[in-house]
mmCIF file of N, CA and C in Angstrom:
data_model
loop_
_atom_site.group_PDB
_atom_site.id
_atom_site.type_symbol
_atom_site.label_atom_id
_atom_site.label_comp_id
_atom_site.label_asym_id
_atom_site.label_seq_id
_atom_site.Cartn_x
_atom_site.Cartn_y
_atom_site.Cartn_z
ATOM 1 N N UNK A 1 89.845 114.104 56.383
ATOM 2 C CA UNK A 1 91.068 114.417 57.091
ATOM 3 C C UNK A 1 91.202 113.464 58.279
ATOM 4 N N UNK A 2 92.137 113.204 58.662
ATOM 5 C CA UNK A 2 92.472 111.933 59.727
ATOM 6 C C UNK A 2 92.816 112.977 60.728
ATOM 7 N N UNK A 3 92.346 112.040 61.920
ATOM 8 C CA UNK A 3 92.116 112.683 63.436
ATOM 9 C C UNK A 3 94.184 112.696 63.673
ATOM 10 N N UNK A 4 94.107 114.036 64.225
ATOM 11 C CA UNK A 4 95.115 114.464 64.662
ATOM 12 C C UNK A 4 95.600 113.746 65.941
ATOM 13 N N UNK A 5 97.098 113.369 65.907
ATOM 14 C CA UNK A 5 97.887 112.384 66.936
ATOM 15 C C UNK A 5 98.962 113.339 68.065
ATOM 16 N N UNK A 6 99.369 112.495 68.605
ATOM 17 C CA UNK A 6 100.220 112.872 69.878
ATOM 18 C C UNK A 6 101.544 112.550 69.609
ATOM 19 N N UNK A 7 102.416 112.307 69.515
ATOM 20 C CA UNK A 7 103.182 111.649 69.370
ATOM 21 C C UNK A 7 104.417 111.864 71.188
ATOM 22 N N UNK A 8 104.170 111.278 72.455
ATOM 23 C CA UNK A 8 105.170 111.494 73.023
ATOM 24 C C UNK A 8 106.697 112.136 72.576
ATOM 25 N N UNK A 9 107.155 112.462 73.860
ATOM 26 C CA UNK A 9 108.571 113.085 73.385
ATOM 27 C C UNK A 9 109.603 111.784 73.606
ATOM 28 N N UNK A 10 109.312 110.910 74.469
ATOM 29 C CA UNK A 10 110.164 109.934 74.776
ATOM 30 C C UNK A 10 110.143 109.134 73.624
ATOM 31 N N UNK A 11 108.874 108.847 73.430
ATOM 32 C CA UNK A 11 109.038 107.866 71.811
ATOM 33 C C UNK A 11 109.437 108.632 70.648
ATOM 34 N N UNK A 12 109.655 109.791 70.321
ATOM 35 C CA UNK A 12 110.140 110.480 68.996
ATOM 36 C C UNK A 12 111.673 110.078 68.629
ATOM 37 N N UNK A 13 111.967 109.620 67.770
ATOM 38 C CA UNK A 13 113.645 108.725 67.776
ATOM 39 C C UNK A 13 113.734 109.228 66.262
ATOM 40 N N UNK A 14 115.315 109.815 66.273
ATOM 41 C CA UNK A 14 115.926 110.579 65.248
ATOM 42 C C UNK A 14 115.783 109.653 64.112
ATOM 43 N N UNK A 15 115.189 110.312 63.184
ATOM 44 C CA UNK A 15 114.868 109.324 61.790
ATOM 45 C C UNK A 15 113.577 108.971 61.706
ATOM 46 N N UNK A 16 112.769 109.325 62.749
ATOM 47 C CA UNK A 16 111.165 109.144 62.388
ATOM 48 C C UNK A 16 110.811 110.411 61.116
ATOM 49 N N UNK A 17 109.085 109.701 60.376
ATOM 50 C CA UNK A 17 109.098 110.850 59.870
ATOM 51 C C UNK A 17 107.617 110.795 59.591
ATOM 52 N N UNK A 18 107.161 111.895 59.172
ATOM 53 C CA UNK A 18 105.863 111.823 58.510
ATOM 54 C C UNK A 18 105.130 113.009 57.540
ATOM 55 N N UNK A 19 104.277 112.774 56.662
ATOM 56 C CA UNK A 19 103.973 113.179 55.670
ATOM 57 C C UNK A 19 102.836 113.673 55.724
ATOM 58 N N UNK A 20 101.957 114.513 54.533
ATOM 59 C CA UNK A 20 100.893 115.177 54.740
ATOM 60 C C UNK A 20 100.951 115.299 52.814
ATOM 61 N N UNK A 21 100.046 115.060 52.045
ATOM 62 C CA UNK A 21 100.050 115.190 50.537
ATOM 63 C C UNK A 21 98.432 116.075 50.282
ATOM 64 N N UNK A 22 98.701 116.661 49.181
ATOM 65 C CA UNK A 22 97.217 117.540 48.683
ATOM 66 C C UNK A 22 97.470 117.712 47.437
ATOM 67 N N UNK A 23 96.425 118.279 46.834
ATOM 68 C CA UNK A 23 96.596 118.700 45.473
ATOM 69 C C UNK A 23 95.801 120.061 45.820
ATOM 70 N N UNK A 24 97.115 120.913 45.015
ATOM 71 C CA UNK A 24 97.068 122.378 44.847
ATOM 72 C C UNK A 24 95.455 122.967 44.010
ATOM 73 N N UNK A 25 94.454 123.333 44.090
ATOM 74 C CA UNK A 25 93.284 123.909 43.038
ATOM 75 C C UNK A 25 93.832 125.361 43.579
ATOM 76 N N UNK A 26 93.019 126.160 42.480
ATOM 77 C CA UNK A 26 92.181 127.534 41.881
ATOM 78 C C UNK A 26 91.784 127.739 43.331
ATOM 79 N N UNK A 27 90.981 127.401 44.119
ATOM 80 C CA UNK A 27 89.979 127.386 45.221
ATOM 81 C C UNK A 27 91.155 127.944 46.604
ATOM 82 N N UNK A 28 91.944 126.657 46.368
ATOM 83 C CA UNK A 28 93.195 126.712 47.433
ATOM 84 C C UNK A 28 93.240 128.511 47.483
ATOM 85 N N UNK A 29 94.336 128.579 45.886
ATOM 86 C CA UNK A 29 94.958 129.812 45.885
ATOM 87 C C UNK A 29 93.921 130.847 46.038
ATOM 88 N N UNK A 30 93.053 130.852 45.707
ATOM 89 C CA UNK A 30 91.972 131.972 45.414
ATOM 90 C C UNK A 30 92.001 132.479 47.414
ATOM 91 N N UNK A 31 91.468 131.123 48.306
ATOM 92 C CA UNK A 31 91.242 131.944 49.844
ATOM 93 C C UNK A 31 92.557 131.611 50.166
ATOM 94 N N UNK A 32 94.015 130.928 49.752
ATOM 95 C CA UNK A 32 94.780 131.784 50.663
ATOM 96 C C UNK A 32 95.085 133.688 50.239
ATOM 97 N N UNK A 33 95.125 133.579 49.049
ATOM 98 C CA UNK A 33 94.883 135.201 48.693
ATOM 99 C C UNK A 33 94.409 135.743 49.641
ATOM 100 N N UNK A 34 92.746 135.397 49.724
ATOM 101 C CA UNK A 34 91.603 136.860 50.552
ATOM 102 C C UNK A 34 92.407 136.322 51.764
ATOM 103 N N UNK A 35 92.657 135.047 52.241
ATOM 104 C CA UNK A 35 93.490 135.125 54.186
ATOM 105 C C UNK A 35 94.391 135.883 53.964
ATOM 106 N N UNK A 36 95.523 136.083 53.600
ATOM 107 C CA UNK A 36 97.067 136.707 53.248
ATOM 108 C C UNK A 36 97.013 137.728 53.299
ATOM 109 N N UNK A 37 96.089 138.219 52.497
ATOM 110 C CA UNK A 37 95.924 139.378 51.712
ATOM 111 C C UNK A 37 96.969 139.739 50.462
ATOM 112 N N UNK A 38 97.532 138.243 49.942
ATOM 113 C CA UNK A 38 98.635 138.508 49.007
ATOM 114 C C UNK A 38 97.893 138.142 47.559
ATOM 115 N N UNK A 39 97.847 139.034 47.158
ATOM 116 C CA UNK A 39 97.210 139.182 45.866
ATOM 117 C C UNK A 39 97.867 139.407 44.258
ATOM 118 N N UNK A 40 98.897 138.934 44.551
ATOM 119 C CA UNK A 40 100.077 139.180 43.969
ATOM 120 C C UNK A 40 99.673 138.596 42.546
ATOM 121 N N UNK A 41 99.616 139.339 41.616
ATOM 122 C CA UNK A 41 98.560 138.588 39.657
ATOM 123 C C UNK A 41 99.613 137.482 39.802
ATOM 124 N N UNK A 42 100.714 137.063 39.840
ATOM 125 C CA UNK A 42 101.032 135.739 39.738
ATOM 126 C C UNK A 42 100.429 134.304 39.668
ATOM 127 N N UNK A 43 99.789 134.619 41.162
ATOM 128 C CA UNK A 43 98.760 133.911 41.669
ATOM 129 C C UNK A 43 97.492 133.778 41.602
ATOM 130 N N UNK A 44 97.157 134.653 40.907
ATOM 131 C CA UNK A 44 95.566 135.129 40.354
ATOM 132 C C UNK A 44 94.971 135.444 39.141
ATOM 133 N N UNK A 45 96.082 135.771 37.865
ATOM 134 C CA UNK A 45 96.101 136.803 36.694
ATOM 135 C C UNK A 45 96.453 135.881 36.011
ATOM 136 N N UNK A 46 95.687 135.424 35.389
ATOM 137 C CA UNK A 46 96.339 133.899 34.181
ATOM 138 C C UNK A 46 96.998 134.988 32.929
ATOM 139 N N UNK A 47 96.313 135.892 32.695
ATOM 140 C CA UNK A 47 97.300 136.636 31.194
ATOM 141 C C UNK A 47 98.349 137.278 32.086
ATOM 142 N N UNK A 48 98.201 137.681 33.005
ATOM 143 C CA UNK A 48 99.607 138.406 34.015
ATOM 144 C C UNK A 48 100.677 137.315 33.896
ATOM 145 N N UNK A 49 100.095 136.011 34.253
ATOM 146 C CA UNK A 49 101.061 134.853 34.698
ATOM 147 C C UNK A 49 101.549 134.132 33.543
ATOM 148 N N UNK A 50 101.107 134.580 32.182
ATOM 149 C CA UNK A 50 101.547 133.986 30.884
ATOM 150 C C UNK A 50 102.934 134.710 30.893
ATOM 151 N N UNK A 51 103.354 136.315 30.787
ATOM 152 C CA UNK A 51 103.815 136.940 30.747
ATOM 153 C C UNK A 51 105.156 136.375 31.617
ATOM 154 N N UNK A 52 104.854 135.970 32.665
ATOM 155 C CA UNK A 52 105.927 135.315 33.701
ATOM 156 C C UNK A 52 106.967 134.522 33.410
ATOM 157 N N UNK A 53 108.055 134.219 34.262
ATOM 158 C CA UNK A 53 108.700 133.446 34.119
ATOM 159 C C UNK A 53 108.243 132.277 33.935
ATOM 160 N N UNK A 54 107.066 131.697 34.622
ATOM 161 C CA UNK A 54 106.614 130.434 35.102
ATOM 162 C C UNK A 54 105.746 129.952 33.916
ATOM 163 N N UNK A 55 105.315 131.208 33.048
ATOM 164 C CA UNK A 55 104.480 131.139 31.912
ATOM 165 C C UNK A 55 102.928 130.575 32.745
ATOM 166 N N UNK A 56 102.612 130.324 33.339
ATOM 167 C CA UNK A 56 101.179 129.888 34.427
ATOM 168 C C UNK A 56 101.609 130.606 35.351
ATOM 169 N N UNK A 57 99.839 130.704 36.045
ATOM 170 C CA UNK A 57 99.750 130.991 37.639
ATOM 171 C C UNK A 57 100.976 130.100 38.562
ATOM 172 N N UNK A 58 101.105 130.393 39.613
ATOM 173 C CA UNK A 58 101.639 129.196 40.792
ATOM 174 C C UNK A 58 100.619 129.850 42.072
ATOM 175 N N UNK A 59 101.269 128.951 42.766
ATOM 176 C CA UNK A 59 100.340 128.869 44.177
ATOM 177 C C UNK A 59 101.634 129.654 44.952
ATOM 178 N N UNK A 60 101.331 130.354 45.842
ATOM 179 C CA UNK A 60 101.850 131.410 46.930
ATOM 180 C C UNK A 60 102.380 130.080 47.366
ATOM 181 N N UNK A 61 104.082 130.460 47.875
ATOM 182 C CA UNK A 61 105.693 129.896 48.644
ATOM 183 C C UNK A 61 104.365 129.057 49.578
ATOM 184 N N UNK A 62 104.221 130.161 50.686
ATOM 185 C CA UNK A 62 103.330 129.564 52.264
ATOM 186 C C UNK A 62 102.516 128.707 52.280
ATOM 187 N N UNK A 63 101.778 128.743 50.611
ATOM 188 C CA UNK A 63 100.675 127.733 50.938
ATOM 189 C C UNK A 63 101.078 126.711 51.252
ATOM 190 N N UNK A 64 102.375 126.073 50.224
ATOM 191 C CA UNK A 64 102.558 124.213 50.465
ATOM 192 C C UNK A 64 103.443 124.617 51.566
ATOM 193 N N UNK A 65 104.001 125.667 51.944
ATOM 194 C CA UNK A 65 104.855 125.869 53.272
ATOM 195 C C UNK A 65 103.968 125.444 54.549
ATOM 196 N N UNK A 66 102.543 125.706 54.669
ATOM 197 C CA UNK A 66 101.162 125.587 55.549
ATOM 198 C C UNK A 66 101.097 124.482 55.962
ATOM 199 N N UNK A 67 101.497 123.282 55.032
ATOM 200 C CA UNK A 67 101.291 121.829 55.199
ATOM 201 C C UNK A 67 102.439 121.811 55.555
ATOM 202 N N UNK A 68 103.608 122.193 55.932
ATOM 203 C CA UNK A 68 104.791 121.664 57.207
ATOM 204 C C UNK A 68 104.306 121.830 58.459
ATOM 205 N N UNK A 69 103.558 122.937 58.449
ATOM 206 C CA UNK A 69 103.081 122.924 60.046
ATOM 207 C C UNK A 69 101.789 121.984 59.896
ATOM 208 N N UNK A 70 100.595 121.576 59.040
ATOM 209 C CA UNK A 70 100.161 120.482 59.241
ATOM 210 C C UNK A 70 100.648 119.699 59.505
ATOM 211 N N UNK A 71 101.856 118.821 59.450
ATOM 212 C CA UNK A 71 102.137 117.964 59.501
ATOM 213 C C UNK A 71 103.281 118.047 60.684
ATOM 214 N N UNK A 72 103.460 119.038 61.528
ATOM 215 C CA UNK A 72 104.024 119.123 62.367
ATOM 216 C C UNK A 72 103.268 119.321 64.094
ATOM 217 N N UNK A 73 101.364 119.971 63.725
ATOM 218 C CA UNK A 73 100.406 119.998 64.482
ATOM 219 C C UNK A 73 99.844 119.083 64.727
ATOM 220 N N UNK A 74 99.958 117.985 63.112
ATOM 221 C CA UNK A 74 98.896 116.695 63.885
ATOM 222 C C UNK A 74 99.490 114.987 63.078
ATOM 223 N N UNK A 75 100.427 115.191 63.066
ATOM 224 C CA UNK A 75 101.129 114.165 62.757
ATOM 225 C C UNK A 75 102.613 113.464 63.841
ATOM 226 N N UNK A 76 103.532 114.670 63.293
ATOM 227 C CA UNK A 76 104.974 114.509 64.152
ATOM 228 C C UNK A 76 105.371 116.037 64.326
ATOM 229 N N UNK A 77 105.326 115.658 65.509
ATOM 230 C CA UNK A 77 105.240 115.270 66.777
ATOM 231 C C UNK A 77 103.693 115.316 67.220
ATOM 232 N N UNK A 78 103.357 116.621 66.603
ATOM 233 C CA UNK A 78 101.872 116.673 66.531
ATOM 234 C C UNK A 78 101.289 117.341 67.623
ATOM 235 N N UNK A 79 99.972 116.901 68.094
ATOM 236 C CA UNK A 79 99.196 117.621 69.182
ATOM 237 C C UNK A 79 100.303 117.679 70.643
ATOM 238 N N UNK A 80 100.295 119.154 70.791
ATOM 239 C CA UNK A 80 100.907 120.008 72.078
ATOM 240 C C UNK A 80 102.653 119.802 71.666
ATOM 241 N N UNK A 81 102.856 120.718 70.082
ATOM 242 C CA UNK A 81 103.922 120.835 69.710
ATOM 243 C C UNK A 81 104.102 121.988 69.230
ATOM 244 N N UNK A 82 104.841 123.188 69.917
ATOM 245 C CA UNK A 82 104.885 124.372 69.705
ATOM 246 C C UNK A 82 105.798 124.749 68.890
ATOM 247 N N UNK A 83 105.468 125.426 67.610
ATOM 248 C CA UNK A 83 106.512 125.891 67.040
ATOM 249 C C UNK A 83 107.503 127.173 67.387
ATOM 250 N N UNK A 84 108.917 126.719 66.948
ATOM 251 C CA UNK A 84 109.735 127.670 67.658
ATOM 252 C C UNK A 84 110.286 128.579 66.592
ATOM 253 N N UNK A 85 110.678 127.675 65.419
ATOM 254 C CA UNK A 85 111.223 128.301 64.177
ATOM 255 C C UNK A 85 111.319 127.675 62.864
ATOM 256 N N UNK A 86 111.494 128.348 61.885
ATOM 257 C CA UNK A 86 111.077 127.514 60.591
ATOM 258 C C UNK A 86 112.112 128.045 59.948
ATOM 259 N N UNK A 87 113.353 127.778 58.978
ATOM 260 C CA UNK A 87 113.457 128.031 57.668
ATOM 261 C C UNK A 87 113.492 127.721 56.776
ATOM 262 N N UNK A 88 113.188 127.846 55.676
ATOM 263 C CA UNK A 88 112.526 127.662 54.365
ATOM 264 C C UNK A 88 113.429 128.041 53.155
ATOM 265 N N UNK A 89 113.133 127.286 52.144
ATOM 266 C CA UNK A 89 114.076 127.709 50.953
ATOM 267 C C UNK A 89 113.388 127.865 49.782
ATOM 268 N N UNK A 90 112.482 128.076 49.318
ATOM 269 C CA UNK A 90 111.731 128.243 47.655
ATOM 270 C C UNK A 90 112.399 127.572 46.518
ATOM 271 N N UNK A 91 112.893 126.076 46.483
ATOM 272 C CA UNK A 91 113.442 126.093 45.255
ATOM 273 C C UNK A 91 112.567 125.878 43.773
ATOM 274 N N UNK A 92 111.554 125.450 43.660
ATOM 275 C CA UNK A 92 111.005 125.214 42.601
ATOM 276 C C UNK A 92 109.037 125.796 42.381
ATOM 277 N N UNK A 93 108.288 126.154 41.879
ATOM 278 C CA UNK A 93 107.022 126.304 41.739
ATOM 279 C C UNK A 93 106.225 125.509 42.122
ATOM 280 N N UNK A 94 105.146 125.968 42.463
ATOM 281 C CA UNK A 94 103.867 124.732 42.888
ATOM 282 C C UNK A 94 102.778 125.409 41.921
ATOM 283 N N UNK A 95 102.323 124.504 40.589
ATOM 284 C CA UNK A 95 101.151 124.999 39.884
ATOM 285 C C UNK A 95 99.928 124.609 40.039
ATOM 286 N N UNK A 96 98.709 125.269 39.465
ATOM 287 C CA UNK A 96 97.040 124.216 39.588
ATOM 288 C C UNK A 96 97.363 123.040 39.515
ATOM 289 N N UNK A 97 96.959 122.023 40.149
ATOM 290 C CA UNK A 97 96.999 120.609 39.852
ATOM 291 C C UNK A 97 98.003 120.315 40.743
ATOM 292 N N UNK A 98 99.213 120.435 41.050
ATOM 293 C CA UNK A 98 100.106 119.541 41.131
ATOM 294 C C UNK A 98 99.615 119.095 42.745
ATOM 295 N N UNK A 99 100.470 118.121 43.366
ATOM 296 C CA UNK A 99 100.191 117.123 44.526
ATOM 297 C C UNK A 99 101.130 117.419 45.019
ATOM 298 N N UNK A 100 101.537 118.364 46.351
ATOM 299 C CA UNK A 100 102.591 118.316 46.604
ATOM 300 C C UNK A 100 102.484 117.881 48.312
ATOM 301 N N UNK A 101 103.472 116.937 48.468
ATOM 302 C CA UNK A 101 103.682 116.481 49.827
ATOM 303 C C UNK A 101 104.514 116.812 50.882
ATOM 304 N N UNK A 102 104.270 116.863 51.730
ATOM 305 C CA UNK A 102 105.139 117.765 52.847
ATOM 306 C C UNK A 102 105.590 117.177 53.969
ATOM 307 N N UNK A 103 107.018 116.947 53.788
ATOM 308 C CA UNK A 103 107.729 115.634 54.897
ATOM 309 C C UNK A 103 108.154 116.320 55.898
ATOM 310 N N UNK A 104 108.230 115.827 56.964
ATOM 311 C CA UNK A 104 109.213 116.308 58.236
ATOM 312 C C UNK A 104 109.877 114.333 58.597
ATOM 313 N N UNK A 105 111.160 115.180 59.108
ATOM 314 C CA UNK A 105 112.406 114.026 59.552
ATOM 315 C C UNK A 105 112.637 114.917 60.683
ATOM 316 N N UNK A 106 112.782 113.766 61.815
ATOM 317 C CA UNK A 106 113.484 114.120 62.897
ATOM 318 C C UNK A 106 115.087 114.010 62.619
ATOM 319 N N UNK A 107 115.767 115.056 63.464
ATOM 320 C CA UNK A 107 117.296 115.301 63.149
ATOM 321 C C UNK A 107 118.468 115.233 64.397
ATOM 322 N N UNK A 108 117.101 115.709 65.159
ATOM 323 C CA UNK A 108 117.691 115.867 66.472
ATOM 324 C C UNK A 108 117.025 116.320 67.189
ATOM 325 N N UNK A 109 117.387 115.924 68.815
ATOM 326 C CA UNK A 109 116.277 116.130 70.034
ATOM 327 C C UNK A 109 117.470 116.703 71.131
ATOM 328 N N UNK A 110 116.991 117.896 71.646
ATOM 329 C CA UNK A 110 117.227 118.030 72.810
ATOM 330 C C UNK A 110 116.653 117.602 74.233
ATOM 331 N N UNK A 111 117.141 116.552 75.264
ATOM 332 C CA UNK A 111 116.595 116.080 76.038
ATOM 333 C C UNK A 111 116.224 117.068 77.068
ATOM 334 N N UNK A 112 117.153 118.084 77.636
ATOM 335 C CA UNK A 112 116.867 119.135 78.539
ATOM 336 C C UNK A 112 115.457 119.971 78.274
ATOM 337 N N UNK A 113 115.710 120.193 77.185
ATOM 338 C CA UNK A 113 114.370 120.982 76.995
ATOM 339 C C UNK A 113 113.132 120.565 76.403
ATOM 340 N N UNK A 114 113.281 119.131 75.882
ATOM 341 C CA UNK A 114 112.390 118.577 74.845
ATOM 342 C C UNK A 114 111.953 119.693 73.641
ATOM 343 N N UNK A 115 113.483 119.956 72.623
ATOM 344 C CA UNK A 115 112.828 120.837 71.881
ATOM 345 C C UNK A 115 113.938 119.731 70.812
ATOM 346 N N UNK A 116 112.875 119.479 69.432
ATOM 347 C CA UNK A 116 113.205 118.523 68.437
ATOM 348 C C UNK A 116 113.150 119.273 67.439
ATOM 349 N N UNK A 117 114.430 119.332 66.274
ATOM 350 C CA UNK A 117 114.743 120.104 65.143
ATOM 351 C C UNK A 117 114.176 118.593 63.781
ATOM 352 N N UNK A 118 113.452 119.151 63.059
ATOM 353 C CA UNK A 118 113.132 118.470 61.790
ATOM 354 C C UNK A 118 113.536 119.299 60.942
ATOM 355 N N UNK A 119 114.012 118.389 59.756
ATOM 356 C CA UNK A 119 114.298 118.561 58.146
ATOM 357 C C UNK A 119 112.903 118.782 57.491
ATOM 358 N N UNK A 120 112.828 119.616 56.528
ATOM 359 C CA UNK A 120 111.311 119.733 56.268
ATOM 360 C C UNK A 120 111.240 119.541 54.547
ATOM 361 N N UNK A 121 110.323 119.097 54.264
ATOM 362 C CA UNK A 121 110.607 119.038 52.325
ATOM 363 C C UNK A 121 109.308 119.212 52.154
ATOM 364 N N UNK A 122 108.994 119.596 51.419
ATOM 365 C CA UNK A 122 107.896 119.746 50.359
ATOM 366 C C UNK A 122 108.170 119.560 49.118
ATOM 367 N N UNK A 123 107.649 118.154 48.173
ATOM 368 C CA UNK A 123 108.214 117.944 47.186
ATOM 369 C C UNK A 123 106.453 117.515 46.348
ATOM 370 N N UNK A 124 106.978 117.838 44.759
ATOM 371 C CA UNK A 124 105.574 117.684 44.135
ATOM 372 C C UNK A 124 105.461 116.032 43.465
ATOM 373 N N UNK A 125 104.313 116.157 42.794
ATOM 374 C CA UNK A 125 104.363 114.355 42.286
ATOM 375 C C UNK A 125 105.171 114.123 41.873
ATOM 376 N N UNK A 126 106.495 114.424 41.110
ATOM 377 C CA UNK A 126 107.047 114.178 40.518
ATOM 378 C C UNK A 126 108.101 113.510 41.256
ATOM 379 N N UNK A 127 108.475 113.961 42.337
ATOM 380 C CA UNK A 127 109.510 113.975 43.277
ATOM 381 C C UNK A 127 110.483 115.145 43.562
ATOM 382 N N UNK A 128 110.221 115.847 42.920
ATOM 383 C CA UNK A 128 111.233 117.306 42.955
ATOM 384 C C UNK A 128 110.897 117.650 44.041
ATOM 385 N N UNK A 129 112.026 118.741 44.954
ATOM 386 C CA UNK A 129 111.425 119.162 46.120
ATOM 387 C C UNK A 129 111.450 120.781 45.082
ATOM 388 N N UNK A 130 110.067 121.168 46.451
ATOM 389 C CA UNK A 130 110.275 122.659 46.137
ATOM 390 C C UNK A 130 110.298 123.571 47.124
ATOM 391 N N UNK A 131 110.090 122.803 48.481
ATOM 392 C CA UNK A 131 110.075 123.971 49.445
ATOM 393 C C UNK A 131 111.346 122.587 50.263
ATOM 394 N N UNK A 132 112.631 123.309 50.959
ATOM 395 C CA UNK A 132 113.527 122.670 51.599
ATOM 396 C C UNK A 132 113.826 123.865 53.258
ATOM 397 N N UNK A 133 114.277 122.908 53.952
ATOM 398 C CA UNK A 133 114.253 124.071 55.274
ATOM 399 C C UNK A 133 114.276 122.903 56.595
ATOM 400 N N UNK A 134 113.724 123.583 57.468
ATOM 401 C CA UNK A 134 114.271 122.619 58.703
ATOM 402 C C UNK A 134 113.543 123.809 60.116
ATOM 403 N N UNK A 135 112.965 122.590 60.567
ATOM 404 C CA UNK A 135 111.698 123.457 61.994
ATOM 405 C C UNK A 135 112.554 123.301 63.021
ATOM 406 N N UNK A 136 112.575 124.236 63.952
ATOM 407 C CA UNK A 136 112.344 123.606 65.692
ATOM 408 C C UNK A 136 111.445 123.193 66.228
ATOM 409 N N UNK A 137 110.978 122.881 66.993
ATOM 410 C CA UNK A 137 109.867 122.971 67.679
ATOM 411 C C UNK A 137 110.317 122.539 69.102
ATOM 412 N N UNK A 138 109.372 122.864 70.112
ATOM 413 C CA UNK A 138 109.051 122.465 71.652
ATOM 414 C C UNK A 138 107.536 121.156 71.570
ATOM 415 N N UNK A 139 108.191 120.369 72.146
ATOM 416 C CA UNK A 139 107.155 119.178 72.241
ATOM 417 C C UNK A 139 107.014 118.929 73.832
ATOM 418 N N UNK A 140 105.454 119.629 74.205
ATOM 419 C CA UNK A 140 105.014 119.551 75.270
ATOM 420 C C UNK A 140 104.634 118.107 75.824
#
């Protein structure tokens, strides 16, 4: 894992951006389950998850949602960047295996308060997004 950055508020300029990529395992989903406590057979029950829409397991919305705030704690803006608000959209699945990467774009900065709104994506190898939404944050 690469050492977590700063990014000033004066240097943050609308259209910066940065990324954070992983690949989803069994392991992932298995401890965000026991953290969550969301145990939902989707995510756990391979004959439950045949039955499914998805026909497979997927990985819990939050997990690849987790890596926006990685990439919002130690990337951009990064270290001493408080989150204010997040929303999120679920459009597509995240299964075992897949690589999914998690962008933030700056959109806009408030100078009074130094509080900067990013576009947020989470999209898998393929390029599809599956998680869409947009942060606030306060950048100390």
């Amino acid at each position: 894992m690469s050492e977590a950055v700063s990014v000033a508020y004066d240097d943050i300029k609308i259209g910066d951006t940065a990324e954070i990529s992983k690949v989803v395992t069994d392991e992932d989903i298995r401890k965000f389950a026991e953290v969550s406590l969301d145990e939902n057979p989707i995510h756990l029950n391979e004959e439950f998850a045949k039955n499914s829409m998805f026909k497979q397991r997927i990985a819990h919305g939050m997990l690849s949602a987790g890596l926006i705030s990685a990439v919002i704690g130690t990337k951009l803006p990064g270290v001493n960047t408080i989150y204010m608000g997040q929303d999120l959209k679920f459009v597509a699945p995240v299964f075992i295996g897949d690589e999914v990467t998690a962008v933030v774009e700056v959109v806009d900065k408030r100078d009074d308060k130094h509080i900067v709104t990013l576009k947020t994506t989470v999209k898998n190898q393929d390029g599809k997004e599956v998680i869409t939404g947009q942060a606030v944050v306060l950048k100390k």
